[in-house]
PDB file of C-alpha atoms in Angstrom:
ATOM      1  CA  LEU A  11     232.594  75.471 219.226  1.00  0.00           C
ATOM      2  CA  PHE A  12     235.234  74.635 216.673  1.00  0.00           C
ATOM      3  CA  ARG A  13     234.684  76.012 213.250  1.00  0.00           C
ATOM      4  CA  SER A  14     236.953  74.811 210.469  1.00  0.00           C
ATOM      5  CA  VAL A  15     240.616  74.188 211.168  1.00  0.00           C
ATOM      6  CA  SER A  16     243.136  75.097 208.488  1.00  0.00           C
ATOM      7  CA  SER A  17     245.740  72.340 208.276  1.00  0.00           C
ATOM      8  CA  GLN A  18     249.007  72.095 206.409  1.00  0.00           C
ATOM      9  CA  TYR A  19     250.811  68.771 206.409  1.00  0.00           C
ATOM     10  CA  TRP A  20     253.344  66.734 204.503  1.00  0.00           C
ATOM     11  CA  TRP A  21     251.633  63.875 202.633  1.00  0.00           C
ATOM     12  CA  GLN A  22     253.073  61.593 199.969  1.00  0.00           C
ATOM     13  CA  GLY A  23     255.984  63.835 199.106  1.00  0.00           C
ATOM     14  CA  LYS A  24     254.268  67.209 199.064  1.00  0.00           C
ATOM     15  CA  ILE A  25     252.722  69.783 201.350  1.00  0.00           C
ATOM     16  CA  GLU A  26     248.925  69.562 201.471  1.00  0.00           C
ATOM     17  CA  LYS A  27     246.500  72.187 202.725  1.00  0.00           C
ATOM     18  CA  ALA A  28     242.966  71.421 203.874  1.00  0.00           C
ATOM     19  CA  ASP A  29     240.123  72.936 205.828  1.00  0.00           C
ATOM     20  CA  GLU A  30     239.060  70.361 208.361  1.00  0.00           C
ATOM     21  CA  VAL A  31     236.616  69.996 211.234  1.00  0.00           C
ATOM     22  CA  MET A  32     237.913  69.058 214.671  1.00  0.00           C
ATOM     23  CA  LEU A  33     235.993  66.381 216.551  1.00  0.00           C
ATOM     24  CA  VAL A  34     236.478  66.135 220.311  1.00  0.00           C
ATOM     25  CA  VAL A  35     235.250  62.945 221.957  1.00  0.00           C
ATOM     26  CA  LYS A  36     235.233  62.547 225.723  1.00  0.00           C
ATOM     27  CA  THR A  37     235.430  58.973 226.972  1.00  0.00           C
ATOM     28  CA  ARG A  38     237.524  56.635 229.080  1.00  0.00           C
ATOM     29  CA  ALA A  39     240.791  54.941 228.118  1.00  0.00           C
ATOM     30  CA  VAL A  40     239.124  51.531 228.139  1.00  0.00           C
ATOM     31  CA  PHE A  41     237.130  52.566 225.043  1.00  0.00           C
ATOM     32  CA  LEU A  42     240.029  54.109 223.111  1.00  0.00           C
ATOM     33  CA  ASP A  43     240.739  51.156 220.802  1.00  0.00           C
ATOM     34  CA  GLU A  44     237.061  50.882 219.866  1.00  0.00           C
ATOM     35  CA  LEU A  45     236.859  54.630 219.246  1.00  0.00           C
ATOM     36  CA  ILE A  46     239.972  54.595 217.052  1.00  0.00           C
ATOM     37  CA  ALA A  47     238.540  51.745 214.975  1.00  0.00           C
ATOM     38  CA  LEU A  48     235.225  53.575 214.574  1.00  0.00           C
ATOM     39  CA  VAL A  49     236.871  56.824 213.449  1.00  0.00           C
ATOM     40  CA  LYS A  50     239.204  55.061 211.006  1.00  0.00           C
ATOM     41  CA  GLN A  51     236.279  53.109 209.560  1.00  0.00           C
ATOM     42  CA  ASN A  52     234.257  56.279 208.926  1.00  0.00           C
ATOM     43  CA  HIS A  53     236.926  58.886 208.130  1.00  0.00           C
ATOM     44  CA  PRO A  54     237.882  59.694 204.526  1.00  0.00           C
ATOM     45  CA  TYR A  55     241.603  60.135 205.322  1.00  0.00           C
ATOM     46  CA  THR A  56     244.001  57.205 205.073  1.00  0.00           C
ATOM     47  CA  VAL A  57     245.663  58.358 208.295  1.00  0.00           C
ATOM     48  CA  PRO A  58     243.236  60.469 210.347  1.00  0.00           C
ATOM     49  CA  GLU A  59     244.603  62.379 213.322  1.00  0.00           C
ATOM     50  CA  ILE A  60     243.455  60.564 216.437  1.00  0.00           C
ATOM     51  CA  ILE A  61     245.132  61.479 219.706  1.00  0.00           C
ATOM     52  CA  ALA A  62     244.303  60.769 223.337  1.00  0.00           C
ATOM     53  CA  LEU A  63     245.023  63.210 226.112  1.00  0.00           C
ATOM     54  CA  PRO A  64     245.120  62.235 229.784  1.00  0.00           C
ATOM     55  CA  ILE A  65     242.716  63.847 232.200  1.00  0.00           C
ATOM     56  CA  ILE A  66     244.870  64.944 235.115  1.00  0.00           C
ATOM     57  CA  GLY A  67     242.122  66.714 237.021  1.00  0.00           C
ATOM     58  CA  GLY A  68     238.933  68.677 236.709  1.00  0.00           C
ATOM     59  CA  ASN A  69     235.523  69.331 238.193  1.00  0.00           C
ATOM     60  CA  PRO A  70     234.836  66.267 240.377  1.00  0.00           C
ATOM     61  CA  ASP A  71     231.109  66.402 239.563  1.00  0.00           C
ATOM     62  CA  TYR A  72     231.827  66.378 235.831  1.00  0.00           C
ATOM     63  CA  LEU A  73     234.394  63.582 236.112  1.00  0.00           C
ATOM     64  CA  ALA A  74     231.907  61.478 238.108  1.00  0.00           C
ATOM     65  CA  TRP A  75     229.242  62.102 235.469  1.00  0.00           C
ATOM     66  CA  LEU A  76     231.653  61.155 232.660  1.00  0.00           C
ATOM     67  CA  ASP A  77     232.535  57.949 234.473  1.00  0.00           C
ATOM     68  CA  SER A  78     228.898  57.025 235.048  1.00  0.00           C
ATOM     69  CA  GLU A  79     227.874  57.754 231.455  1.00  0.00           C
ATOM     70  CA  THR A  80     230.674  55.722 229.847  1.00  0.00           C
ATOM     71  CA  LYS A  81     230.186  52.376 231.584  1.00  0.00           C
TER      72      LYS A  81
END
């Protein structure tokens, strides 16, 4: 469980500070563009942090479930 995340970042010429909530979404690369569009459409920030991390391994049962649930 992620509680709030304290962020400090450079934005429009000054350092900003904000308490934020981290959202983790598990899906497949084929859906990444659609997910990015959805987050940008619904997020209050002009430039929300959206990053994708590769899955290089894991529990085979979980990875099979993830694949079957994201078709």
